[in-house]
């Protein structure tokens, strides 16, 4: 899957822009006394506040001649997800190849399902911030091209990655019980926030997986055969025979039904 830079950056910027206008309220105008007993609530400006250019975060530049300063990789993800099951864990590695620190880094996960039947409400995803240990949810939006885009940002300031270092972000993904079988391709883009704008700074390879019905025995057997090699025709025949025998036995038992002994 080839990501479209302009689209993903625009969607990420749409998520991030309102956060740039969040400012802490002060205590001006309050009567004398202690006003620090409760946490201060943020006040969201009516429009995003874009800081002066001199105050914007610098864009970390690749130090290895690569296209992006962040080497991004999805790994450890399962090949199958069952609808209604718990979230399954995988990781997103962010390696800084630049000569300076990359901060305000927000990954963006893009999902494309083969049959175009997946809904945003069927996605359940969260990630952990290694710096704080906090868990954050990921909300998805659907584009006109049936792509599902989720920005790693529910208000946190983004990841900070020192030069030459790798940050591993734990991610958990699942699907609701009404999700139908499908094949999905995931790709992680990475956007660095600059005031109320964003710049594309990284992109992972494809991660393909399937949504499969619970208890799909034939599908699981085929996966096992694929993992052990397709050269063993005898093994395939033996496993197929076992499946047919089990199915046949079940039919025989069902056809007999309860018997009533006459007197």
PDB file of N, CA, C and O in Angstrom, residues 12-13 15-21 48-53 55-58 104 106 153 192-199:
ATOM      1  N   UNK A  12      -3.890  14.334   9.578  1.00  0.00           N
ATOM      2  CA  UNK A  12      -3.190  14.462  10.848  1.00  0.00           C
ATOM      3  C   UNK A  12      -3.221  15.900  11.345  1.00  0.00           C
ATOM      4  O   UNK A  12      -3.439  16.161  12.532  1.00  0.00           O
ATOM      5  N   UNK A  13      -3.033  16.845  10.430  1.00  0.00           N
ATOM      6  CA  UNK A  13      -3.061  18.254  10.805  1.00  0.00           C
ATOM      7  C   UNK A  13      -4.438  18.649  11.321  1.00  0.00           C
ATOM      8  O   UNK A  13      -4.574  19.448  12.250  1.00  0.00           O
ATOM      9  N   UNK A  15      -6.442  16.735  12.963  1.00  0.00           N
ATOM     10  CA  UNK A  15      -6.522  16.241  14.332  1.00  0.00           C
ATOM     11  C   UNK A  15      -5.718  17.110  15.282  1.00  0.00           C
ATOM     12  O   UNK A  15      -6.143  17.419  16.390  1.00  0.00           O
ATOM     13  N   UNK A  16      -4.515  17.509  14.843  1.00  0.00           N
ATOM     14  CA  UNK A  16      -3.575  18.173  15.731  1.00  0.00           C
ATOM     15  C   UNK A  16      -3.839  19.652  15.892  1.00  0.00           C
ATOM     16  O   UNK A  16      -3.536  20.232  16.931  1.00  0.00           O
ATOM     17  N   UNK A  17      -4.422  20.309  14.874  1.00  0.00           N
ATOM     18  CA  UNK A  17      -4.560  21.762  14.898  1.00  0.00           C
ATOM     19  C   UNK A  17      -5.327  22.282  16.098  1.00  0.00           C
ATOM     20  O   UNK A  17      -4.888  23.242  16.750  1.00  0.00           O
ATOM     21  N   UNK A  18      -6.476  21.699  16.466  1.00  0.00           N
ATOM     22  CA  UNK A  18      -7.185  22.240  17.625  1.00  0.00           C
ATOM     23  C   UNK A  18      -6.392  22.171  18.910  1.00  0.00           C
ATOM     24  O   UNK A  18      -6.571  22.978  19.815  1.00  0.00           O
ATOM     25  N   UNK A  19      -5.451  21.214  18.988  1.00  0.00           N
ATOM     26  CA  UNK A  19      -4.668  21.058  20.210  1.00  0.00           C
ATOM     27  C   UNK A  19      -3.667  22.189  20.383  1.00  0.00           C
ATOM     28  O   UNK A  19      -3.212  22.470  21.482  1.00  0.00           O
ATOM     29  N   UNK A  20      -3.310  22.851  19.273  1.00  0.00           N
ATOM     30  CA  UNK A  20      -2.346  23.941  19.368  1.00  0.00           C
ATOM     31  C   UNK A  20      -2.951  25.166  20.015  1.00  0.00           C
ATOM     32  O   UNK A  20      -2.237  26.075  20.443  1.00  0.00           O
ATOM     33  N   UNK A  21      -4.291  25.221  20.098  1.00  0.00           N
ATOM     34  CA  UNK A  21      -4.936  26.379  20.696  1.00  0.00           C
ATOM     35  C   UNK A  21      -5.307  26.188  22.144  1.00  0.00           C
ATOM     36  O   UNK A  21      -6.061  26.988  22.706  1.00  0.00           O
ATOM     37  N   UNK A  48      -7.579  27.780  16.104  1.00  0.00           N
ATOM     38  CA  UNK A  48      -6.211  27.371  16.434  1.00  0.00           C
ATOM     39  C   UNK A  48      -5.269  28.563  16.485  1.00  0.00           C
ATOM     40  O   UNK A  48      -5.322  29.456  15.652  1.00  0.00           O
ATOM     41  N   UNK A  49      -4.409  28.556  17.496  1.00  0.00           N
ATOM     42  CA  UNK A  49      -3.435  29.632  17.655  1.00  0.00           C
ATOM     43  C   UNK A  49      -2.100  29.144  17.116  1.00  0.00           C
ATOM     44  O   UNK A  49      -1.498  28.246  17.677  1.00  0.00           O
ATOM     45  N   UNK A  50      -1.659  29.724  16.026  1.00  0.00           N
ATOM     46  CA  UNK A  50      -0.407  29.310  15.398  1.00  0.00           C
ATOM     47  C   UNK A  50       0.713  30.179  15.943  1.00  0.00           C
ATOM     48  O   UNK A  50       0.714  31.394  15.744  1.00  0.00           O
ATOM     49  N   UNK A  51       1.693  29.594  16.651  1.00  0.00           N
ATOM     50  CA  UNK A  51       2.770  30.396  17.219  1.00  0.00           C
ATOM     51  C   UNK A  51       3.634  31.009  16.132  1.00  0.00           C
ATOM     52  O   UNK A  51       3.622  30.561  14.987  1.00  0.00           O
ATOM     53  N   UNK A  52       4.391  32.043  16.479  1.00  0.00           N
ATOM     54  CA  UNK A  52       5.291  32.653  15.490  1.00  0.00           C
ATOM     55  C   UNK A  52       6.246  31.625  14.916  1.00  0.00           C
ATOM     56  O   UNK A  52       6.568  30.620  15.549  1.00  0.00           O
ATOM     57  N   UNK A  53       6.712  31.889  13.698  1.00  0.00           N
ATOM     58  CA  UNK A  53       7.595  30.946  13.010  1.00  0.00           C
ATOM     59  C   UNK A  53       8.829  30.643  13.836  1.00  0.00           C
ATOM     60  O   UNK A  53       9.316  29.513  13.865  1.00  0.00           O
ATOM     61  N   UNK A  55       9.059  30.305  16.924  1.00  0.00           N
ATOM     62  CA  UNK A  55       8.765  29.434  18.057  1.00  0.00           C
ATOM     63  C   UNK A  55       8.331  28.043  17.624  1.00  0.00           C
ATOM     64  O   UNK A  55       8.119  27.176  18.456  1.00  0.00           O
ATOM     65  N   UNK A  56       8.182  27.828  16.311  1.00  0.00           N
ATOM     66  CA  UNK A  56       7.776  26.513  15.842  1.00  0.00           C
ATOM     67  C   UNK A  56       8.901  25.506  16.054  1.00  0.00           C
ATOM     68  O   UNK A  56      10.074  25.839  16.033  1.00  0.00           O
ATOM     69  N   UNK A  57       8.483  24.273  16.242  1.00  0.00           N
ATOM     70  CA  UNK A  57       9.465  23.223  16.440  1.00  0.00           C
ATOM     71  C   UNK A  57      10.252  23.000  15.160  1.00  0.00           C
ATOM     72  O   UNK A  57       9.685  22.974  14.067  1.00  0.00           O
ATOM     73  N   UNK A  58      11.569  22.820  15.240  1.00  0.00           N
ATOM     74  CA  UNK A  58      12.344  22.570  14.026  1.00  0.00           C
ATOM     75  C   UNK A  58      12.037  21.196  13.468  1.00  0.00           C
ATOM     76  O   UNK A  58      11.798  20.250  14.207  1.00  0.00           O
ATOM     77  N   UNK A 104       7.592  16.092  19.232  1.00  0.00           N
ATOM     78  CA  UNK A 104       6.231  16.307  18.736  1.00  0.00           C
ATOM     79  C   UNK A 104       5.905  15.323  17.609  1.00  0.00           C
ATOM     80  O   UNK A 104       5.275  15.675  16.607  1.00  0.00           O
ATOM     81  N   UNK A 106       4.005  12.215  15.987  1.00  0.00           N
ATOM     82  CA  UNK A 106       2.708  11.550  16.094  1.00  0.00           C
ATOM     83  C   UNK A 106       2.567  10.524  14.965  1.00  0.00           C
ATOM     84  O   UNK A 106       2.415  10.907  13.808  1.00  0.00           O
ATOM     85  N   UNK A 153      -2.950  10.501  18.915  1.00  0.00           N
ATOM     86  CA  UNK A 153      -2.999  11.770  19.626  1.00  0.00           C
ATOM     87  C   UNK A 153      -4.389  11.997  20.206  1.00  0.00           C
ATOM     88  O   UNK A 153      -5.343  12.182  19.466  1.00  0.00           O
ATOM     89  N   UNK A 192       5.316  15.071  12.202  1.00  0.00           N
ATOM     90  CA  UNK A 192       5.853  15.924  13.259  1.00  0.00           C
ATOM     91  C   UNK A 192       5.042  17.214  13.282  1.00  0.00           C
ATOM     92  O   UNK A 192       4.883  17.887  12.270  1.00  0.00           O
ATOM     93  N   UNK A 193       4.523  17.541  14.467  1.00  0.00           N
ATOM     94  CA  UNK A 193       3.716  18.746  14.583  1.00  0.00           C
ATOM     95  C   UNK A 193       4.611  19.979  14.593  1.00  0.00           C
ATOM     96  O   UNK A 193       5.636  20.034  15.272  1.00  0.00           O
ATOM     97  N   UNK A 194       4.196  20.987  13.826  1.00  0.00           N
ATOM     98  CA  UNK A 194       4.899  22.282  13.793  1.00  0.00           C
ATOM     99  C   UNK A 194       3.844  23.370  13.939  1.00  0.00           C
ATOM    100  O   UNK A 194       3.243  23.806  12.972  1.00  0.00           O
ATOM    101  N   UNK A 195       3.602  23.789  15.166  1.00  0.00           N
ATOM    102  CA  UNK A 195       2.527  24.741  15.416  1.00  0.00           C
ATOM    103  C   UNK A 195       1.201  24.078  15.097  1.00  0.00           C
ATOM    104  O   UNK A 195       0.872  23.032  15.636  1.00  0.00           O
ATOM    105  N   UNK A 196       0.411  24.666  14.204  1.00  0.00           N
ATOM    106  CA  UNK A 196      -0.861  24.087  13.807  1.00  0.00           C
ATOM    107  C   UNK A 196      -0.748  23.339  12.489  1.00  0.00           C
ATOM    108  O   UNK A 196      -1.745  23.035  11.847  1.00  0.00           O
ATOM    109  N   UNK A 197       0.487  23.040  12.083  1.00  0.00           N
ATOM    110  CA  UNK A 197       0.721  22.323  10.839  1.00  0.00           C
ATOM    111  C   UNK A 197       1.479  21.043  11.157  1.00  0.00           C
ATOM    112  O   UNK A 197       1.836  20.776  12.297  1.00  0.00           O
ATOM    113  N   UNK A 198       1.728  20.240  10.138  1.00  0.00           N
ATOM    114  CA  UNK A 198       2.481  19.020  10.340  1.00  0.00           C
ATOM    115  C   UNK A 198       3.318  18.693   9.129  1.00  0.00           C
ATOM    116  O   UNK A 198       3.015  19.117   8.012  1.00  0.00           O
ATOM    117  N   UNK A 199       4.416  17.945   9.341  1.00  0.00           N
ATOM    118  CA  UNK A 199       5.289  17.524   8.254  1.00  0.00           C
ATOM    119  C   UNK A 199       5.465  16.010   8.328  1.00  0.00           C
ATOM    120  O   UNK A 199       5.613  15.437   9.397  1.00  0.00           O
TER     121      UNK A 199
END
